[in-house]
PDB file of C-alpha atoms in Angstrom:
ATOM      1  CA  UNK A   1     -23.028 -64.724 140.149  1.00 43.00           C
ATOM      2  CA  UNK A   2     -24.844 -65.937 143.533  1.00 42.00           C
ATOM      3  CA  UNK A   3     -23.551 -69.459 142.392  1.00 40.00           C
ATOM      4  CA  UNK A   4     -20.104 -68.336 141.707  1.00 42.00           C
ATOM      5  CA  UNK A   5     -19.426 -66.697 145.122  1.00 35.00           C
ATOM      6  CA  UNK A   6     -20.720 -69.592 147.331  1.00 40.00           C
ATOM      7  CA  UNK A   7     -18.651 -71.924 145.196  1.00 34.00           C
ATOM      8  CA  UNK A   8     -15.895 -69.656 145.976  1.00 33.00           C
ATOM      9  CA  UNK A   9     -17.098 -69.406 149.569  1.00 32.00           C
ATOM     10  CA  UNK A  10     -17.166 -73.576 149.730  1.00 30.00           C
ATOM     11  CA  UNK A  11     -13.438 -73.427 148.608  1.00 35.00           C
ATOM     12  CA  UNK A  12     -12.245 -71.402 150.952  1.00 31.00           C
ATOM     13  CA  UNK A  13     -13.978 -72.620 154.022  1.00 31.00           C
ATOM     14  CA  UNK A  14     -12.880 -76.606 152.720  1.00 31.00           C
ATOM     15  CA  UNK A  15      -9.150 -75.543 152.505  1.00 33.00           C
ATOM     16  CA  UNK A  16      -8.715 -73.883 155.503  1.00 31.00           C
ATOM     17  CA  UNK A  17      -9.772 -77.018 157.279  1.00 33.00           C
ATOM     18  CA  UNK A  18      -6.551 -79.518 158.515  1.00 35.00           C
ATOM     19  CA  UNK A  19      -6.313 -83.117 156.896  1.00 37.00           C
ATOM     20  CA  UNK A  20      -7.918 -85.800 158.957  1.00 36.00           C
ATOM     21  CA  UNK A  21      -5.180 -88.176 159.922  1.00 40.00           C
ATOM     22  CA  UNK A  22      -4.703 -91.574 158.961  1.00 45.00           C
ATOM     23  CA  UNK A  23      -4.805 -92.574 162.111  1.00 45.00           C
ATOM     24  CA  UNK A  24      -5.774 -92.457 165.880  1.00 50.00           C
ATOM     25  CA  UNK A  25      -3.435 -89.473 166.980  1.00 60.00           C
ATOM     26  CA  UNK A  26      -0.255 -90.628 168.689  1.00 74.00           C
ATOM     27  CA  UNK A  27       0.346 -88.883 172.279  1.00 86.00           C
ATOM     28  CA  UNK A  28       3.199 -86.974 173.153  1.00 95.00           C
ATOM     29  CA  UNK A  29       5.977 -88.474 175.536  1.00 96.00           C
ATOM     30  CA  UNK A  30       6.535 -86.812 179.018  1.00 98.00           C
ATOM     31  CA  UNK A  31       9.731 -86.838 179.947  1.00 98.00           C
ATOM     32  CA  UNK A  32       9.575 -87.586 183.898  1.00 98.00           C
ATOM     33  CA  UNK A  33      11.992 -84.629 185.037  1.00 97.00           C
ATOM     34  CA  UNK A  34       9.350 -82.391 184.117  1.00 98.00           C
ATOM     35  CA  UNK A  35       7.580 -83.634 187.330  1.00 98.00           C
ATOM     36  CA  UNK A  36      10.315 -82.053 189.627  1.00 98.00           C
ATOM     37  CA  UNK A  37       8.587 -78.840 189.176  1.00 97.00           C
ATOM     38  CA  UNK A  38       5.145 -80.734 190.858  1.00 98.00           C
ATOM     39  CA  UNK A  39       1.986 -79.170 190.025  1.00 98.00           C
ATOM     40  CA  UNK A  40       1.131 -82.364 187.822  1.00 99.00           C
ATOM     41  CA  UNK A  41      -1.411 -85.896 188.144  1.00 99.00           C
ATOM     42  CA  UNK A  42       0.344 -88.803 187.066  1.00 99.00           C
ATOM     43  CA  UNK A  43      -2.188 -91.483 186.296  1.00 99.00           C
ATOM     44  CA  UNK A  44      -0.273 -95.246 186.155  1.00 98.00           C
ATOM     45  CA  UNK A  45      -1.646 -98.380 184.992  1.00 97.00           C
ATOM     46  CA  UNK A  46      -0.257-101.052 187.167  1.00 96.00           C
ATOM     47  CA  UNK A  47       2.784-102.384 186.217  1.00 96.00           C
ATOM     48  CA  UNK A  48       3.304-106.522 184.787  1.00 93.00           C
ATOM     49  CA  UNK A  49       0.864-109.070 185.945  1.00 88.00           C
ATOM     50  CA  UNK A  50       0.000-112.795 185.274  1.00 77.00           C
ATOM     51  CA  UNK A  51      -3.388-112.903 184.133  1.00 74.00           C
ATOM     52  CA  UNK A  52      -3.978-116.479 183.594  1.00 67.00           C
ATOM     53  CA  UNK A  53      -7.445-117.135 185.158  1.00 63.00           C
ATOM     54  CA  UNK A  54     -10.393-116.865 183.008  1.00 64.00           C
ATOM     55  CA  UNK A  55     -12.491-113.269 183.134  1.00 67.00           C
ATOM     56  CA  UNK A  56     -14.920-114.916 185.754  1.00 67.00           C
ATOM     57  CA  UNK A  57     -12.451-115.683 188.020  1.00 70.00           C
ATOM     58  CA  UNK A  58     -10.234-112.927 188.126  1.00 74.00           C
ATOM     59  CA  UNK A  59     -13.565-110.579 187.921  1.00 69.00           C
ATOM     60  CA  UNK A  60     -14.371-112.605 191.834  1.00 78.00           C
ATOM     61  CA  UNK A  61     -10.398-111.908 192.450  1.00 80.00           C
ATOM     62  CA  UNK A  62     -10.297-107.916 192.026  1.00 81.00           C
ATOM     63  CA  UNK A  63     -13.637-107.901 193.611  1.00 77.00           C
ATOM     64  CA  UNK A  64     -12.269-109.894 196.886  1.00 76.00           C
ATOM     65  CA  UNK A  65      -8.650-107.650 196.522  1.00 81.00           C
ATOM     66  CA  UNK A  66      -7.500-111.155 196.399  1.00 81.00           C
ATOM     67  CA  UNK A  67      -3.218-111.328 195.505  1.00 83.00           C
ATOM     68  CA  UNK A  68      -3.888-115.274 194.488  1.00 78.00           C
ATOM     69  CA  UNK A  69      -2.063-116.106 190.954  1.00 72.00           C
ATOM     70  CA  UNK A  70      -3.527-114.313 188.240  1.00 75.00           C
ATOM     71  CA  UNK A  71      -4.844-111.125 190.679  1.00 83.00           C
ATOM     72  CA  UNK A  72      -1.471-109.725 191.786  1.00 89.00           C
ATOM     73  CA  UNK A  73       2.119-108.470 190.217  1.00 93.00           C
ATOM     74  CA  UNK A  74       4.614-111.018 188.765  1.00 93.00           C
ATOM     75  CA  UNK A  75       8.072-110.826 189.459  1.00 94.00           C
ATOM     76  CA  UNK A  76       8.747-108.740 185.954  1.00 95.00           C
ATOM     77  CA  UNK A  77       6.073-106.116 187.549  1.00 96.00           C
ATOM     78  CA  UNK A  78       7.274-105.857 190.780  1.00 96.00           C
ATOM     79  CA  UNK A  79      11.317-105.039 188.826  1.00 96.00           C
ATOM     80  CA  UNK A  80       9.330-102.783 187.247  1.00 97.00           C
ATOM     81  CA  UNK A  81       7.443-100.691 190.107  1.00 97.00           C
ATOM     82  CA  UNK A  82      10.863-101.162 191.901  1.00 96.00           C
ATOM     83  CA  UNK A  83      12.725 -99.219 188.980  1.00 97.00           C
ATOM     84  CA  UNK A  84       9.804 -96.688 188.638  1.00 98.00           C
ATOM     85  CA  UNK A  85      11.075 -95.760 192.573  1.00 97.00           C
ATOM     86  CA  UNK A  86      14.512 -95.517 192.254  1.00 97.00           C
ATOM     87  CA  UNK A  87      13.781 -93.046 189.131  1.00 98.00           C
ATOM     88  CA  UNK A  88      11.387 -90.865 190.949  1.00 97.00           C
ATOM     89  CA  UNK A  89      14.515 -91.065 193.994  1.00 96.00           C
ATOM     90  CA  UNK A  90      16.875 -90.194 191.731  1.00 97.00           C
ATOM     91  CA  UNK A  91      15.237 -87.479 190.340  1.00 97.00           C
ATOM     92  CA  UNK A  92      13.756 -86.056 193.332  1.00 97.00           C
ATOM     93  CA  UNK A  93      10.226 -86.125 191.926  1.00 98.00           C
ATOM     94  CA  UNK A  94       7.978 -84.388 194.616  1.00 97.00           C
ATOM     95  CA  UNK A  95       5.335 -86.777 196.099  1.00 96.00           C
ATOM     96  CA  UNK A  96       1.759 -85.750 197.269  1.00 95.00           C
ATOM     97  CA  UNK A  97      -1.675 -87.146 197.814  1.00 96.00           C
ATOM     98  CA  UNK A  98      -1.230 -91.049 196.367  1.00 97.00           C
ATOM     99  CA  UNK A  99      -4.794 -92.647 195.253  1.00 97.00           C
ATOM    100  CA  UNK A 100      -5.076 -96.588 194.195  1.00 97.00           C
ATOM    101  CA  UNK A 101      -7.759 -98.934 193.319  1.00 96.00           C
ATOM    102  CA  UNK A 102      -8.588-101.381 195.370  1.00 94.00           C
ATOM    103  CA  UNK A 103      -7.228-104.228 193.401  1.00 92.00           C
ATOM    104  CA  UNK A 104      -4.403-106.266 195.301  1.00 92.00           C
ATOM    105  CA  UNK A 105      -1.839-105.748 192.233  1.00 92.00           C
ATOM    106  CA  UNK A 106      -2.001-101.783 192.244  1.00 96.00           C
ATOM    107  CA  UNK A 107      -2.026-101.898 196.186  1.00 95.00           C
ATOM    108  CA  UNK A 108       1.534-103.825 195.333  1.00 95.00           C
ATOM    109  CA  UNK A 109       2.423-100.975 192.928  1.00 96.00           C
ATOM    110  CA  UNK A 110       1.712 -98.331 195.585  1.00 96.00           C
ATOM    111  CA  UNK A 111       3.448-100.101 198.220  1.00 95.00           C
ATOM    112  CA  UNK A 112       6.648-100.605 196.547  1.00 96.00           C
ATOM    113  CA  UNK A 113       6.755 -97.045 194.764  1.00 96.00           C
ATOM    114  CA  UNK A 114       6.032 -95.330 197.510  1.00 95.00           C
ATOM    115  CA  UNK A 115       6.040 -96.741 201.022  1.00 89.00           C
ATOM    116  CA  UNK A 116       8.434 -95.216 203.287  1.00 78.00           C
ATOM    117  CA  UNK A 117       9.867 -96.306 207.155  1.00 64.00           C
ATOM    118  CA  UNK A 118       7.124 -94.875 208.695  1.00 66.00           C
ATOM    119  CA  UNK A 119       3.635 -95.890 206.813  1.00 64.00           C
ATOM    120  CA  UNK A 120       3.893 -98.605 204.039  1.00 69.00           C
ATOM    121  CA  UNK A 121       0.336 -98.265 203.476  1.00 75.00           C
ATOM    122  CA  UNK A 122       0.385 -94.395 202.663  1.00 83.00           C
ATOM    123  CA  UNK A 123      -2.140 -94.143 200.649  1.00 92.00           C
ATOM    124  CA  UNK A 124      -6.218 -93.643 199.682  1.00 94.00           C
ATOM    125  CA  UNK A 125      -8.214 -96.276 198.272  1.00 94.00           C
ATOM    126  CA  UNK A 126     -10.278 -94.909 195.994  1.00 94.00           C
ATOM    127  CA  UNK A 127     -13.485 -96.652 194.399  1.00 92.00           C
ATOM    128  CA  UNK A 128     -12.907 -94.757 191.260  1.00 95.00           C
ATOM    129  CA  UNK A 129      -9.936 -96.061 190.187  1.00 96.00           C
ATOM    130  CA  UNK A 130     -11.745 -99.790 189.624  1.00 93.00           C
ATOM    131  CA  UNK A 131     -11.447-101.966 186.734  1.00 89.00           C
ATOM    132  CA  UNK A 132     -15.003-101.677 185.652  1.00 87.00           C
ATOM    133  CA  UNK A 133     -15.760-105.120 186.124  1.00 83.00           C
ATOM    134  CA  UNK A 134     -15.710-104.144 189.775  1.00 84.00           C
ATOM    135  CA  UNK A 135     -17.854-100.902 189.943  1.00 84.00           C
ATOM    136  CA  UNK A 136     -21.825-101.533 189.864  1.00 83.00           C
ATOM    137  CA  UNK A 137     -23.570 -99.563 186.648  1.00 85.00           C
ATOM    138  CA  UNK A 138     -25.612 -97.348 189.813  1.00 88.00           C
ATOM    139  CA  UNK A 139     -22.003 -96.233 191.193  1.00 90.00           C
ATOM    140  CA  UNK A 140     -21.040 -94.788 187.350  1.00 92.00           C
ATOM    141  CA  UNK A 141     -21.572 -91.160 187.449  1.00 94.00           C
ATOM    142  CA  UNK A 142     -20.153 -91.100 190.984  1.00 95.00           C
ATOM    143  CA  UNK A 143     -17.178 -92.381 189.713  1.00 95.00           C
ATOM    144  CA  UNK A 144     -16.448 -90.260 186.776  1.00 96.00           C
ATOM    145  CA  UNK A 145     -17.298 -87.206 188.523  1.00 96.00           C
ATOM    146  CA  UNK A 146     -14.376 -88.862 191.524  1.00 97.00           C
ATOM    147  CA  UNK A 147     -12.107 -89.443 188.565  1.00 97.00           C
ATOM    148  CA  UNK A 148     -12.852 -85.817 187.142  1.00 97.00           C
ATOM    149  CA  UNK A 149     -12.103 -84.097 190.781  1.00 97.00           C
ATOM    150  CA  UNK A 150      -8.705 -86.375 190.660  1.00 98.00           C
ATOM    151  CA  UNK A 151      -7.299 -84.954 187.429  1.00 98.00           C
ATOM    152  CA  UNK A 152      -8.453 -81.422 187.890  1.00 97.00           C
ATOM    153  CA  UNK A 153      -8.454 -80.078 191.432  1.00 96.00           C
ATOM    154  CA  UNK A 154      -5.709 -77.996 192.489  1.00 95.00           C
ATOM    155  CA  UNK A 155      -2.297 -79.085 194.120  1.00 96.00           C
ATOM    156  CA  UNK A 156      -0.662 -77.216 196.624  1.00 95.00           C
ATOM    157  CA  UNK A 157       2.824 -76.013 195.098  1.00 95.00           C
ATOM    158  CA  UNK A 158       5.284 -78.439 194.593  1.00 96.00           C
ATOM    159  CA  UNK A 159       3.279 -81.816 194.781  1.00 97.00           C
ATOM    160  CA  UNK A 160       2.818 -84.290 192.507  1.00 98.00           C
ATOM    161  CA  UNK A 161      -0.721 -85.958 192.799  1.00 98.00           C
ATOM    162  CA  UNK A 162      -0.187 -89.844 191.653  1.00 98.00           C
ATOM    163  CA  UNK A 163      -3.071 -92.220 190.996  1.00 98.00           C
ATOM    164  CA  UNK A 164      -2.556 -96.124 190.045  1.00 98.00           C
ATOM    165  CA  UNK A 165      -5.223 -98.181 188.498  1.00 97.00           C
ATOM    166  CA  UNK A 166      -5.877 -99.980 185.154  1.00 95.00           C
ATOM    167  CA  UNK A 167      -6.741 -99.797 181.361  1.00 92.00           C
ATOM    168  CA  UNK A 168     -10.525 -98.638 180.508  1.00 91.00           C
ATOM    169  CA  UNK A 169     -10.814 -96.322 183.722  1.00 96.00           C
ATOM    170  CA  UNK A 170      -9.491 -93.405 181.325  1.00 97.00           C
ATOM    171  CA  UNK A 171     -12.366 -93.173 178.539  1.00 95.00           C
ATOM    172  CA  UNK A 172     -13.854 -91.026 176.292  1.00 95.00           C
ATOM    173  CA  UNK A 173     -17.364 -91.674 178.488  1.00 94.00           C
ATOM    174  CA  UNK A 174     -15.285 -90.431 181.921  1.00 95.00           C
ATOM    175  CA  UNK A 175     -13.049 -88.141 180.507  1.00 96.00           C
ATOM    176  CA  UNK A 176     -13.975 -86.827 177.028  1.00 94.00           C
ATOM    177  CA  UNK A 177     -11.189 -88.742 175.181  1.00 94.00           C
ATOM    178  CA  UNK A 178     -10.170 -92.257 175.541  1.00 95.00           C
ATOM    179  CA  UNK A 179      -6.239 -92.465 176.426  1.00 96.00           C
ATOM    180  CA  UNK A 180      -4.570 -96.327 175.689  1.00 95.00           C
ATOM    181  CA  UNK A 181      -2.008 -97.311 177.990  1.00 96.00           C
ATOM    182  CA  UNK A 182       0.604-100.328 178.113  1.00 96.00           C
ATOM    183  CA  UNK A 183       0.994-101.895 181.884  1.00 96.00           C
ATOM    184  CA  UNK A 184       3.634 -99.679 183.542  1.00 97.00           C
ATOM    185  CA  UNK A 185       2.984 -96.942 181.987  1.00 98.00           C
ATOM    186  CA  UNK A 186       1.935 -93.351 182.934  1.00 98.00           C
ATOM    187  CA  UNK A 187      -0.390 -90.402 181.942  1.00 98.00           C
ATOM    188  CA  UNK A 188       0.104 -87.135 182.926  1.00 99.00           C
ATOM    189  CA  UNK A 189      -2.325 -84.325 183.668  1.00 98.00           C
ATOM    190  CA  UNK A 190      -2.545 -80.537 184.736  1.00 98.00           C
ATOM    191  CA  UNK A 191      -5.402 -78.988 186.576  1.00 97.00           C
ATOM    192  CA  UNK A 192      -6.399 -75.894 184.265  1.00 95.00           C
ATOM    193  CA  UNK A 193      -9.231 -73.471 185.000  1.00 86.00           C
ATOM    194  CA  UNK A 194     -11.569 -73.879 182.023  1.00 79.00           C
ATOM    195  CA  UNK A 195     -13.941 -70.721 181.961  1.00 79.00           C
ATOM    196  CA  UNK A 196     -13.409 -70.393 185.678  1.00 76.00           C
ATOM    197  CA  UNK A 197     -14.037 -74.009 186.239  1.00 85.00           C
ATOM    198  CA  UNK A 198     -12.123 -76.770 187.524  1.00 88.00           C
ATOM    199  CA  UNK A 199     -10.806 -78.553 184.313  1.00 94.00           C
ATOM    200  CA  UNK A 200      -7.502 -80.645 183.282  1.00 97.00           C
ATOM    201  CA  UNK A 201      -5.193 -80.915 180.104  1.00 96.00           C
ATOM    202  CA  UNK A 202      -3.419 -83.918 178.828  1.00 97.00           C
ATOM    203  CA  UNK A 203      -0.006 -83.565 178.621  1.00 98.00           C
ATOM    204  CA  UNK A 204       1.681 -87.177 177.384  1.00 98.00           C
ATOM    205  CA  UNK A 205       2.628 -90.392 178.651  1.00 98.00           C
ATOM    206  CA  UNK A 206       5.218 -91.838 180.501  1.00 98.00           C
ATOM    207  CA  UNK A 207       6.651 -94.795 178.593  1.00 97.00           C
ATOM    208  CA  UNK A 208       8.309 -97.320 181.214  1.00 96.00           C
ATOM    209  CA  UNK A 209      11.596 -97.436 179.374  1.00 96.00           C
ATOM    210  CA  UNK A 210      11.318 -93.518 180.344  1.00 97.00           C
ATOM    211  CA  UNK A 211      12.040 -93.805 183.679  1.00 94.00           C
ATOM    212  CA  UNK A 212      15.253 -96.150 184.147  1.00 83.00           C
ATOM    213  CA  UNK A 213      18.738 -95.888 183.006  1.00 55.00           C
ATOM    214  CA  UNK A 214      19.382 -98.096 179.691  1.00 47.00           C
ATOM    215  CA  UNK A 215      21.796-100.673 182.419  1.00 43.00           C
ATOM    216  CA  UNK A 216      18.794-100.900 184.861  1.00 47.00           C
ATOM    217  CA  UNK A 217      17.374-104.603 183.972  1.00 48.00           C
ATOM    218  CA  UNK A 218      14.340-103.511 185.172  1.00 52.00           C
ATOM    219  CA  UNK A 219      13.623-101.680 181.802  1.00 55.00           C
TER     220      UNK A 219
END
């Protein structure tokens, strides 16, 4: 009878439990009007680049911030960043605090998005943002907790929060769960209170082709 009832037990406890997918789950798309409300992070990775020196040498070029041939945008990345801007114009997408590694081609990025008459250089550099072939192994937990405090402190009302950097910063080691994105691309965050702490939820991604009007060459 004992046997019966856990076997019964087993049943019920392995049914009620979802089918493991296939695969790695897909994210959702965020559509970029939702940012005209602010209150969101928007984490890019830098838009098209040449990378045509060897790991080595572009490892001494991000270190150096160097824009030489293989360390900065190429003319496809700059349309790009260019098109990313006129979107965020168009739909009056509220701008805030603006964060960017120190690498020369997400410097570019920033510049172009977001530079205005008065400051072209309106924004933070921030250490955290690094490809990790840049960051020493002692500055590591400094980093994540930096990248942490970017995706989950609060925004004042109606500001956007935008940070620009590359592939591998947004891991399952920094951030509990590792997030792939294509060059250009965007993912987007909201600060949450997590049992009365400071926390963030992933919302999507911003696919480049998301941003620009089907004529816009850029896209």
């Amino acid at each position: 009878m004992a046997r019966s009832f856990c076997w019964i037990l087993f049943a019920l406890v392995f049914l009620s439990v979802p089918a493991l997918a296939d695969g790695p789950l897909v994210p959702a798309t965020f559509a970029p009007e939702r940012l005209g409300s602010g209150g969101y992070v928007v984490f890019f990775r830098h838009t098209q680049w040449d990378k045509t020196p060897s790991q080595s040498v572009l490892w001494e070029m991000d270190r150096a911030s160097s824009c030489e041939s293989g360390g900065a945008l190429n003319v496809q990345g700059e349309g790009e960043s260019r098109g990313i801007r006129q979107a965020i114009e168009r739909l009056a997408i509220p701008t805030g605090e603006l964060f960017v590694s120190p690498t020369c081609r997400t410097k570019q990025m920033a510049r172009i998005i977001f530079s205005t008459a008065q400051a072209q250089d309106n924004f933070t550099i921030a250490a955290a943002l690094a490809p990790p072939w840049v960051k020493p192994p002692s500055q590591k937990d400094q980093d994540t907790a930096a990248l942490n405090a970017f995706l989950s402190e609060a925004l004042p009302p109606g500001e956007n929060r935008f940070l620009i950097s590359h592939s591998q910063v947004l891991t399952a080691e920094s951030i509990g769960q590792d997030i792939a994105l294509e060059q250009g691309e965007a993912a987007v965050f909201r600060p949450v209170k997590k049992n009365s702490w400071p926390g963030f939820e992933f919302l999507g991604i911003i696919h480049l082709k998301d941003w620009g009007n089907k004529e816009d060459s850029a896209f």
